[in-house]
Tab-separated table of C-alpha atoms in Angstrom:
chain	number	residue	atom	x	y	z
A	1	MET	CA	-22.438	21.305	-2.020
A	2	LYS	CA	-20.028	19.140	-0.055
A	3	LYS	CA	-16.606	17.659	-0.592
A	4	TYR	CA	-15.508	14.122	0.191
A	5	GLU	CA	-11.931	12.940	0.596
A	6	CYS	CA	-10.488	9.502	-0.089
A	7	ILE	CA	-8.920	8.591	3.244
A	8	VAL	CA	-6.368	6.326	1.573
A	9	CYS	CA	-4.878	8.642	-1.062
A	10	GLY	CA	-6.293	12.129	-0.472
A	11	PHE	CA	-8.341	12.445	-3.694
A	12	ILE	CA	-11.179	14.948	-3.241
A	13	TYR	CA	-14.624	14.568	-4.779
A	14	ASP	CA	-16.358	17.930	-5.030
A	15	GLU	CA	-20.118	17.652	-5.558
A	16	ALA	CA	-20.116	20.989	-7.386
A	17	GLU	CA	-17.699	19.677	-10.007
A	18	GLY	CA	-18.803	16.054	-10.232
A	19	TRP	CA	-16.436	13.696	-12.020
A	20	PRO	CA	-17.264	13.870	-15.736
A	21	ASP	CA	-14.518	11.321	-16.627
A	22	ASP	CA	-16.732	8.650	-15.087
A	23	GLY	CA	-19.965	10.174	-16.338
A	24	ILE	CA	-20.774	11.862	-13.019
A	25	ALA	CA	-22.281	15.260	-13.843
A	26	PRO	CA	-21.423	18.449	-11.933
A	27	GLY	CA	-23.763	18.835	-8.991
A	28	THR	CA	-24.135	15.100	-8.375
A	29	LYS	CA	-24.731	14.460	-4.682
A	30	TRP	CA	-22.456	11.956	-2.964
A	31	GLU	CA	-25.469	9.741	-2.141
A	32	ASP	CA	-26.324	9.517	-5.835
A	33	ILE	CA	-22.943	8.145	-6.909
A	34	PRO	CA	-23.150	4.398	-7.604
A	35	GLU	CA	-21.865	2.204	-4.760
A	36	ASP	CA	-19.439	0.463	-7.108
A	37	TRP	CA	-17.722	3.714	-8.088
A	38	ALA	CA	-14.031	3.663	-7.145
A	39	CYS	CA	-11.557	6.394	-6.295
A	40	PRO	CA	-10.215	7.669	-9.645
A	41	ASP	CA	-6.671	7.925	-8.244
A	42	CYS	CA	-6.080	4.879	-6.056
A	43	GLY	CA	-9.052	2.674	-6.830
A	44	VAL	CA	-10.415	2.081	-3.321
A	45	ALA	CA	-14.167	1.821	-2.746
A	46	LYS	CA	-16.676	4.628	-2.223
A	47	SER	CA	-16.945	3.542	1.425
A	48	ASP	CA	-13.325	4.612	1.933
A	49	PHE	CA	-14.256	8.269	1.510
A	50	GLU	CA	-15.235	10.677	4.262
A	51	MET	CA	-16.734	14.127	4.221
A	52	VAL	CA	-14.285	17.002	4.641
A	53	GLU	CA	-14.934	20.576	5.650
A	54	ILE	CA	-14.341	23.147	2.944
B	1	MET	CA	12.580	11.373	-30.140
B	2	SER	CA	12.340	11.145	-26.381
B	3	SER	CA	10.385	8.364	-24.757
B	4	ILE	CA	9.605	7.335	-21.207
B	5	THR	CA	9.608	3.772	-19.975
B	6	ILE	CA	8.132	2.703	-16.653
B	7	ILE	CA	8.915	-0.709	-15.178
B	8	GLY	CA	5.961	-1.929	-13.119
B	9	SER	CA	2.175	-1.559	-13.388
B	10	GLY	CA	1.254	-1.177	-9.732
B	11	LEU	CA	-0.119	1.954	-8.109
B	12	ALA	CA	3.200	3.789	-8.615
B	13	GLY	CA	3.578	2.955	-12.314
B	14	TYR	CA	-0.009	3.704	-13.291
B	15	THR	CA	-0.368	6.816	-11.129
B	16	LEU	CA	2.784	8.249	-12.681
B	17	ALA	CA	1.524	7.428	-16.184
B	18	ARG	CA	-1.805	9.091	-15.490
B	19	GLU	CA	-0.257	12.197	-13.916
B	20	PHE	CA	2.215	12.512	-16.804
B	21	ARG	CA	-0.573	12.259	-19.375
B	22	LYS	CA	-2.373	15.163	-17.705
B	23	LEU	CA	0.650	17.276	-18.731
B	24	ASP	CA	1.755	15.637	-21.971
B	25	LYS	CA	-0.465	13.702	-24.362
B	26	GLN	CA	2.187	12.960	-26.983
B	27	THR	CA	5.540	11.762	-25.651
B	28	PRO	CA	5.648	7.968	-26.100
B	29	LEU	CA	5.022	6.232	-22.799
B	30	ARG	CA	5.660	2.542	-22.274
B	31	ILE	CA	4.961	0.334	-19.264
B	32	ILE	CA	6.770	-2.978	-18.970
B	33	THR	CA	5.224	-5.289	-16.393
B	34	ALA	CA	5.824	-8.830	-15.195
B	35	ASP	CA	2.113	-9.426	-14.591
B	36	GLN	CA	-1.070	-8.850	-16.600
B	37	GLY	CA	-1.019	-5.087	-16.251
B	38	ASP	CA	-4.622	-4.774	-15.077
B	39	PHE	CA	-5.124	-1.756	-12.823
B	40	TYR	CA	-6.335	-2.709	-9.364
B	41	SER	CA	-6.226	-1.133	-5.936
B	42	LYS	CA	-3.675	-2.795	-3.665
B	43	PRO	CA	-5.354	-1.589	-0.424
B	44	MET	CA	-8.478	-3.529	-1.439
B	45	LEU	CA	-6.725	-6.917	-1.382
B	46	SER	CA	-6.869	-7.145	2.398
B	47	ASN	CA	-10.543	-6.124	2.540
B	48	ALA	CA	-12.020	-8.049	-0.355
B	49	LEU	CA	-13.493	-11.022	1.522
B	50	SER	CA	-15.721	-8.860	3.728
B	51	LYS	CA	-16.914	-7.051	0.617
B	52	GLN	CA	-17.518	-10.462	-1.020
B	53	GLN	CA	-15.402	-9.534	-3.994
B	54	THR	CA	-13.695	-12.154	-6.134
B	55	PRO	CA	-10.186	-11.434	-7.475
B	56	GLN	CA	-11.703	-10.686	-10.893
B	57	GLN	CA	-13.997	-8.057	-9.399
B	58	LEU	CA	-10.959	-6.306	-7.931
B	59	VAL	CA	-9.754	-5.272	-11.382
B	60	ASN	CA	-10.738	-1.604	-11.746
B	61	THR	CA	-9.530	-1.234	-15.332
B	62	PRO	CA	-8.125	-4.002	-17.554
B	63	ALA	CA	-4.705	-3.417	-19.137
B	64	ALA	CA	-6.070	-2.934	-22.670
B	65	GLN	CA	-8.409	-0.207	-21.476
B	66	MET	CA	-5.602	1.531	-19.530
B	67	ALA	CA	-3.464	1.453	-22.678
B	68	GLU	CA	-6.170	3.075	-24.750
B	69	LYS	CA	-7.371	5.602	-22.193
B	70	GLU	CA	-3.923	6.937	-21.306
B	71	ASN	CA	-2.196	6.289	-24.638
B	72	ILE	CA	0.376	3.902	-23.136
B	73	GLU	CA	2.133	0.994	-24.795
B	74	ILE	CA	1.800	-1.838	-22.253
B	75	ILE	CA	4.175	-4.777	-22.545
B	76	ASN	CA	2.799	-7.360	-20.108
B	77	GLN	CA	4.129	-10.670	-18.801
B	78	CYS	CA	7.568	-9.352	-19.572
B	79	MET	CA	10.578	-9.716	-17.290
B	80	VAL	CA	13.245	-7.038	-17.449
B	81	GLU	CA	16.573	-8.852	-17.252
B	82	SER	CA	19.038	-5.978	-17.239
B	83	ILE	CA	19.521	-2.264	-17.826
B	84	ASP	CA	22.266	-1.137	-20.207
B	85	ARG	CA	22.771	2.403	-18.925
B	86	ASP	CA	25.341	3.429	-21.547
B	87	GLN	CA	23.107	2.523	-24.463
B	88	GLN	CA	19.874	3.329	-22.556
B	89	VAL	CA	18.441	-0.031	-23.484
B	90	LEU	CA	16.503	-2.621	-21.470
B	91	HIS	CA	17.095	-6.313	-22.090
B	92	THR	CA	13.901	-8.241	-21.434
B	93	SER	CA	12.264	-11.615	-21.957
B	94	GLN	CA	10.549	-10.016	-24.979
B	95	GLY	CA	13.573	-8.374	-26.592
B	96	GLU	CA	15.257	-4.994	-26.312
B	97	PHE	CA	13.570	-1.675	-25.581
B	98	SER	CA	15.337	1.671	-25.657
B	99	TYR	CA	14.413	4.562	-23.364
B	100	SER	CA	15.304	8.231	-22.893
B	101	GLU	CA	14.053	8.354	-19.299
B	102	LEU	CA	13.439	5.257	-17.204
B	103	VAL	CA	11.316	5.002	-14.066
B	104	LEU	CA	11.626	2.004	-11.771
B	105	CYS	CA	8.272	1.247	-10.132
B	106	ASN	CA	8.941	-2.403	-9.491
B	107	GLY	CA	7.816	-2.340	-5.878
B	108	ALA	CA	8.772	-4.628	-3.046
B	109	ASN	CA	8.578	-8.294	-2.149
B	110	GLN	CA	7.153	-9.886	0.959
B	111	ILE	CA	10.022	-10.961	3.173
B	112	LYS	CA	10.457	-14.735	3.301
B	113	LEU	CA	11.571	-15.990	6.713
B	114	ASN	CA	13.849	-18.982	7.089
B	115	ILE	CA	11.742	-21.497	8.942
B	116	ASP	CA	12.296	-25.233	9.482
B	117	GLY	CA	9.922	-27.908	8.257
B	118	ASP	CA	8.762	-29.697	5.122
B	119	ALA	CA	5.848	-27.346	4.322
B	120	THR	CA	7.513	-23.943	4.288
B	121	ASP	CA	7.219	-23.752	0.488
B	122	GLU	CA	3.449	-23.710	0.875
B	123	VAL	CA	3.371	-20.580	3.027
B	124	MET	CA	1.404	-17.909	1.150
B	125	ARG	CA	2.275	-14.242	0.712
B	126	VAL	CA	0.004	-11.622	-0.807
B	127	ASN	CA	1.532	-8.566	-2.415
B	128	SER	CA	-0.215	-8.425	-5.791
B	129	LEU	CA	-3.526	-9.306	-7.403
B	130	GLN	CA	-1.894	-12.438	-8.820
B	131	ASP	CA	-0.824	-13.531	-5.323
B	132	TYR	CA	-4.313	-12.767	-4.081
B	133	GLU	CA	-5.875	-14.986	-6.750
B	134	ALA	CA	-3.743	-17.907	-5.585
B	135	PHE	CA	-4.588	-17.178	-1.933
B	136	TYR	CA	-8.305	-16.933	-2.737
B	137	GLN	CA	-8.248	-20.336	-4.472
B	138	GLN	CA	-6.423	-21.939	-1.552
B	139	LEU	CA	-8.874	-20.506	0.981
B	140	GLN	CA	-11.833	-22.439	-0.391
B	141	GLY	CA	-12.950	-25.042	2.120
B	142	LYS	CA	-10.342	-24.023	4.731
B	143	LYS	CA	-11.068	-23.067	8.338
B	144	HIS	CA	-8.070	-22.207	10.447
B	145	ILE	CA	-5.619	-19.653	9.097
B	146	VAL	CA	-2.352	-18.813	10.855
B	147	ILE	CA	-0.905	-15.400	9.992
B	148	MET	CA	2.751	-14.672	10.666
B	149	GLY	CA	3.154	-10.962	11.356
B	150	ALA	CA	0.704	-8.658	13.153
B	151	GLY	CA	1.684	-5.518	11.277
B	152	LEU	CA	-0.609	-3.520	9.007
B	153	ILE	CA	-1.108	-6.247	6.398
B	154	GLY	CA	-1.356	-9.055	8.979
B	155	CYS	CA	-3.987	-7.208	11.023
B	156	GLU	CA	-6.012	-6.198	7.967
B	157	PHE	CA	-6.083	-9.763	6.681
B	158	ALA	CA	-6.915	-11.092	10.159
B	159	ASN	CA	-9.891	-8.754	10.388
B	160	ASP	CA	-11.052	-9.591	6.867
B	161	LEU	CA	-10.698	-13.363	7.320
B	162	GLY	CA	-12.381	-13.159	10.737
B	163	ASN	CA	-15.329	-11.286	9.218
B	164	ALA	CA	-15.626	-13.914	6.524
B	165	GLY	CA	-15.956	-16.645	9.173
B	166	TYR	CA	-12.432	-18.067	9.275
B	167	GLN	CA	-10.696	-18.921	12.521
B	168	VAL	CA	-7.549	-16.788	12.666
B	169	SER	CA	-4.376	-16.929	14.757
B	170	LEU	CA	-1.814	-14.132	14.605
B	171	VAL	CA	1.829	-14.698	15.543
B	172	ASP	CA	4.269	-11.823	16.041
B	173	LEU	CA	7.651	-11.198	17.649
B	174	ALA	CA	6.408	-7.942	19.190
B	175	PRO	CA	4.337	-7.887	22.392
B	176	GLN	CA	1.513	-6.020	20.578
B	177	PRO	CA	-0.050	-5.657	17.127
B	178	LEU	CA	1.292	-2.907	14.800
B	179	GLY	CA	4.453	-2.855	16.896
B	180	ARG	CA	6.261	-0.418	14.642
B	181	LEU	CA	3.355	2.017	14.294
B	182	LEU	CA	1.266	2.181	17.452
B	183	PRO	CA	1.909	3.116	21.081
B	184	ARG	CA	0.749	0.713	23.793
B	185	GLN	CA	-2.841	1.802	24.574
B	186	ALA	CA	-3.817	2.275	20.957
B	187	ALA	CA	-2.434	-1.186	20.152
B	188	ALA	CA	-4.320	-2.660	23.111
B	189	ASP	CA	-7.561	-1.177	21.774
B	190	LEU	CA	-7.014	-2.739	18.347
B	191	GLN	CA	-6.049	-6.049	19.925
B	192	ALA	CA	-9.199	-6.102	22.088
B	193	ALA	CA	-11.439	-5.364	19.102
B	194	LEU	CA	-9.866	-8.135	17.031
B	195	SER	CA	-10.030	-10.548	19.990
B	196	ALA	CA	-13.760	-9.838	20.247
B	197	GLN	CA	-13.973	-11.070	16.650
B	198	GLY	CA	-12.468	-14.366	17.760
B	199	ILE	CA	-8.872	-13.780	16.678
B	200	HIS	CA	-6.218	-15.587	18.734
B	201	TRP	CA	-2.894	-13.987	19.556
B	202	TYR	CA	0.565	-15.482	19.946
B	203	LEU	CA	2.637	-12.396	20.724
B	204	ASP	CA	6.262	-12.184	21.902
B	205	ASN	CA	6.506	-15.330	19.849
B	206	SER	CA	7.441	-16.621	16.407
B	207	VAL	CA	7.008	-19.643	14.187
B	208	SER	CA	9.930	-22.062	14.386
B	209	ALA	CA	8.682	-24.888	12.145
B	210	ILE	CA	5.903	-25.692	9.677
B	211	ASN	CA	5.355	-29.328	8.735
B	212	HIS	CA	2.684	-31.249	6.874
B	213	SER	CA	0.272	-33.112	9.125
B	214	ASP	CA	-2.802	-35.319	8.654
B	215	ASP	CA	-5.059	-32.294	8.975
B	216	GLY	CA	-3.147	-29.601	7.108
B	217	TYR	CA	-0.094	-28.097	8.755
B	218	ALA	CA	1.511	-28.518	12.162
B	219	ILE	CA	2.992	-25.228	13.331
B	220	GLU	CA	5.536	-25.045	16.116
B	221	LEU	CA	6.128	-21.775	17.900
B	222	CYS	CA	9.314	-20.751	19.714
B	223	ASP	CA	7.725	-21.281	23.141
B	224	ASN	CA	6.832	-24.852	22.046
B	225	THR	CA	3.133	-24.111	21.537
B	226	ARG	CA	1.733	-26.233	18.714
B	227	LEU	CA	-0.993	-25.026	16.376
B	228	GLN	CA	-2.889	-26.735	13.599
B	229	ALA	CA	-3.523	-24.702	10.453
B	230	ASP	CA	-5.214	-25.260	7.116
B	231	LEU	CA	-3.341	-22.363	5.552
B	232	VAL	CA	-0.410	-20.175	6.589
B	233	LEU	CA	-0.118	-16.569	5.438
B	234	SER	CA	3.135	-14.678	5.923
B	235	ALA	CA	2.961	-10.894	6.319
B	236	VAL	CA	6.196	-10.091	8.121
B	237	GLY	CA	7.094	-7.055	6.058
B	238	LEU	CA	8.335	-5.852	2.711
B	239	ARG	CA	11.769	-5.648	1.196
B	240	ALA	CA	12.265	-3.173	-1.649
B	241	ASP	CA	13.033	-4.883	-4.944
B	242	THR	CA	16.486	-3.497	-5.707
B	243	GLY	CA	17.860	-6.444	-7.713
B	244	LEU	CA	17.650	-4.885	-11.174
B	245	ALA	CA	18.934	-1.508	-9.971
B	246	GLU	CA	21.852	-3.016	-8.050
B	247	ALA	CA	22.891	-5.140	-11.031
B	248	ALA	CA	22.912	-1.942	-13.105
B	249	GLY	CA	25.221	-0.296	-10.557
B	250	LEU	CA	22.687	2.205	-9.178
B	251	ALA	CA	23.145	3.315	-5.568
B	252	CYS	CA	20.941	1.176	-3.303
B	253	GLN	CA	20.574	0.847	0.430
B	254	ARG	CA	17.347	-0.561	1.854
B	255	GLY	CA	15.743	0.695	-1.344
B	256	ILE	CA	16.870	2.317	-4.585
B	257	VAL	CA	18.360	5.601	-3.405
B	258	VAL	CA	16.671	8.673	-4.902
B	259	ASN	CA	16.991	12.420	-4.308
B	260	GLU	CA	14.089	14.842	-3.840
B	261	PHE	CA	13.431	14.656	-7.606
B	262	MET	CA	13.006	10.855	-7.303
B	263	GLN	CA	16.180	10.599	-9.360
B	264	THR	CA	18.598	7.703	-8.812
B	265	SER	CA	22.379	7.940	-9.102
B	266	ASP	CA	21.846	7.860	-12.910
B	267	ALA	CA	20.308	11.144	-14.130
B	268	HIS	CA	18.126	9.299	-16.669
B	269	ILE	CA	16.715	6.794	-14.188
B	270	TYR	CA	14.125	7.514	-11.504
B	271	ALA	CA	12.449	5.341	-8.882
B	272	LEU	CA	9.013	5.687	-7.276
B	273	GLY	CA	6.964	3.715	-4.783
B	274	ASP	CA	7.813	0.741	-2.589
B	275	CYS	CA	11.198	0.185	-4.296
B	276	ALA	CA	12.505	3.711	-3.606
B	277	GLU	CA	14.360	5.095	-0.611
B	278	ILE	CA	14.166	8.865	-0.168
B	279	ASN	CA	16.133	10.649	2.581
B	280	GLY	CA	16.922	7.260	4.078
B	281	GLN	CA	13.215	6.427	4.330
B	282	LEU	CA	11.064	3.775	2.722
B	283	LEU	CA	7.467	4.978	2.389
B	284	PRO	CA	5.462	1.924	1.322
B	285	TYR	CA	2.045	3.595	1.528
B	286	VAL	CA	-0.422	4.976	-0.982
B	287	MET	CA	-0.271	8.686	-0.212
B	288	PRO	CA	3.503	9.133	-0.692
B	289	ILE	CA	3.154	7.378	-4.065
B	290	MET	CA	0.459	9.826	-5.181
B	291	ILE	CA	2.438	12.862	-4.080
B	292	GLY	CA	5.705	11.514	-5.503
B	293	ALA	CA	4.021	10.680	-8.820
B	294	ARG	CA	2.671	14.215	-9.226
B	295	ALA	CA	6.095	15.774	-8.631
B	296	LEU	CA	7.875	13.269	-10.878
B	297	ALA	CA	5.344	13.754	-13.697
B	298	LYS	CA	6.250	17.459	-13.745
B	299	THR	CA	9.968	16.716	-13.665
B	300	LEU	CA	9.623	14.299	-16.599
B	301	HIS	CA	7.666	16.998	-18.377
B	302	GLY	CA	10.702	19.281	-18.057
B	303	GLU	CA	9.659	21.251	-15.005
B	304	TYR	CA	12.018	20.088	-12.251
B	305	THR	CA	9.877	19.634	-9.141
B	306	ALA	CA	11.128	18.449	-5.767
B	307	VAL	CA	8.723	16.240	-3.886
B	308	ASN	CA	7.388	17.845	-0.756
B	309	TYR	CA	5.479	15.484	1.505
B	310	PRO	CA	2.775	16.960	3.747
B	311	ALA	CA	1.481	15.091	6.814
B	312	MET	CA	0.559	11.656	5.493
B	313	PRO	CA	-1.650	9.775	7.963
B	314	VAL	CA	-1.739	6.029	7.307
B	315	MET	CA	-5.105	4.272	7.470
B	316	VAL	CA	-5.197	0.763	8.812
B	317	LYS	CA	-8.274	-0.859	7.311
B	318	THR	CA	-9.420	-2.906	10.284
B	319	PRO	CA	-13.188	-2.222	10.452
B	320	ALA	CA	-13.387	-3.897	13.891
B	321	CYS	CA	-11.348	-0.943	15.156
B	322	PRO	CA	-10.424	1.706	12.589
B	323	VAL	CA	-6.891	3.034	13.063
B	324	VAL	CA	-5.227	6.181	11.715
B	325	VAL	CA	-1.596	6.778	12.477
B	326	CYS	CA	0.742	9.579	11.559
B	327	PRO	CA	4.067	8.264	12.850
B	328	PRO	CA	6.533	10.806	14.253
B	329	PRO	CA	9.593	11.354	12.023
B	330	ALA	CA	12.406	8.802	12.472
B	331	GLN	CA	14.763	9.748	15.333
B	332	GLN	CA	12.219	12.286	16.575
B	333	HIS	CA	12.633	13.111	20.276
B	334	GLY	CA	9.547	13.217	22.411
B	335	GLU	CA	7.015	10.881	23.967
B	336	TRP	CA	3.527	9.489	23.563
B	337	PHE	CA	0.621	10.793	25.615
B	338	GLU	CA	-2.301	8.393	25.437
B	339	GLU	CA	-5.853	9.131	26.422
B	340	ILE	CA	-8.631	6.566	26.512
B	341	VAL	CA	-11.798	8.212	25.208
B	342	GLU	CA	-15.277	6.809	24.733
B	343	GLY	CA	-15.003	4.190	21.987
B	344	GLY	CA	-11.329	4.624	21.224
B	345	VAL	CA	-7.862	5.858	22.101
B	346	LYS	CA	-6.336	9.222	21.242
B	347	SER	CA	-2.536	9.174	21.356
B	348	LEU	CA	-0.392	12.222	20.701
B	349	PHE	CA	3.370	12.212	20.224
B	350	LYS	CA	4.795	15.461	21.536
B	351	GLN	CA	8.174	17.070	21.826
B	352	ASP	CA	7.804	19.615	24.592
B	353	ASP	CA	4.433	21.054	23.568
B	354	LYS	CA	4.721	20.432	19.879
B	355	LEU	CA	2.623	17.769	18.171
B	356	MET	CA	4.953	15.564	16.079
B	357	GLY	CA	2.731	12.551	15.413
B	358	PHE	CA	-0.497	10.869	16.437
B	359	ALA	CA	-2.312	7.558	16.543
B	360	LEU	CA	-6.087	7.293	16.750
B	361	THR	CA	-8.342	4.291	17.164
B	362	GLY	CA	-12.101	3.785	17.024
B	363	SER	CA	-14.171	6.933	17.608
B	364	ALA	CA	-10.976	9.010	18.071
B	365	THR	CA	-10.257	8.709	14.317
B	366	ALA	CA	-12.696	11.626	13.957
B	367	HIS	CA	-9.834	13.894	15.106
B	368	LYS	CA	-7.682	13.002	12.086
B	369	GLN	CA	-8.174	16.146	10.033
B	370	GLN	CA	-7.856	18.556	12.925
B	371	LEU	CA	-4.680	16.848	14.195
B	372	SER	CA	-3.127	16.670	10.716
B	373	ARG	CA	-3.478	20.448	10.526
B	374	SER	CA	-1.937	20.847	13.997
B	375	LEU	CA	1.259	18.901	13.283
B	376	GLY	CA	4.367	20.879	14.157
B	377	GLN	CA	2.336	23.263	16.309
B	378	ALA	CA	1.694	23.485	20.016
B	379	ALA	CA	-0.998	21.005	21.108
B	380	ASP	CA	-3.035	20.678	24.294
């Protein structure tokens, strides 16, 4: 399981936890998140995230 | 019963509302906004053309949905005219609203330069989704765009317009792009990448007049160069919107002065985001808003929390040459050490051996996380 960070605001998406608020189940891989999903905090696009080391 | 009123529905206003609701589901929360109140991401405005997004597609969550989801009363298209601090009442274009705690999140305005000519009223500025809609309409069928200001917003728009096939000219007083953020080599790297995209530069220069002409606008620069433009975009910087606060007698300097609790000189009024000045600093970026909003949400919830900013690297969204910069603190002693690496520039700002800031372009942006962790420590 990996974590991805929004490079604009610092929000972290953790694959292990998913993001149930937007219907993304725990365990959802980054690749499987829809391309039009936006950062829940600042609203930038999925392409503005990068992988971070845990 | 206590109630919280937020003025402004930008990133600061909505982030604060959302963070507060994580702690408190009940206390009445009201947002008064001059625009529609739709939630959108400001950083996306200067990247939307490349992503082929229309202004409508930039709305992440419409106002009505925000109101329902976060249990907020949203009063939109409403101008706040004055604050009566004694009575704790706001006078607005839609009547009076009382508050227990008030948070000013009314942002900043694009600075308007005094320029000669008969077309200066048609110069465009983009600092909100509404502005962007107008800009987007005007762009249709246009070719040559002149941008005044090669700072963060000017460079991002130049890159985006260039990608979308427009011919772009950038004019700036400084001898380099991002003059206030980047050291020389890093700026040169960005400039070269944007030049390769066909962007023209008029640096060490400024616009002296804008007049109507047969084919759009005739622009005169200080060195007497003449340019033709179909559209002029001004991005010369922001000025905090302090009008309402000043009229109410709150302490203001370049922004609305707040302490580490984001509290103004009135204990019941706070300020967050582009309108606020904290420790003499304006921090008109996304990350300080997020961190400030989290601290302020706790304070409003009754748990006084001072804001504590970590290293906050700023991303410049210029895909032709990605840039990350963590500027050294104001008045920081030290100097830049710049190293040209394969595919980018790695610039470190050091005092003696200590890393106090950095700027990275192109492939060097990969060092962002490691350098952020090294700030304040000895660096090679």
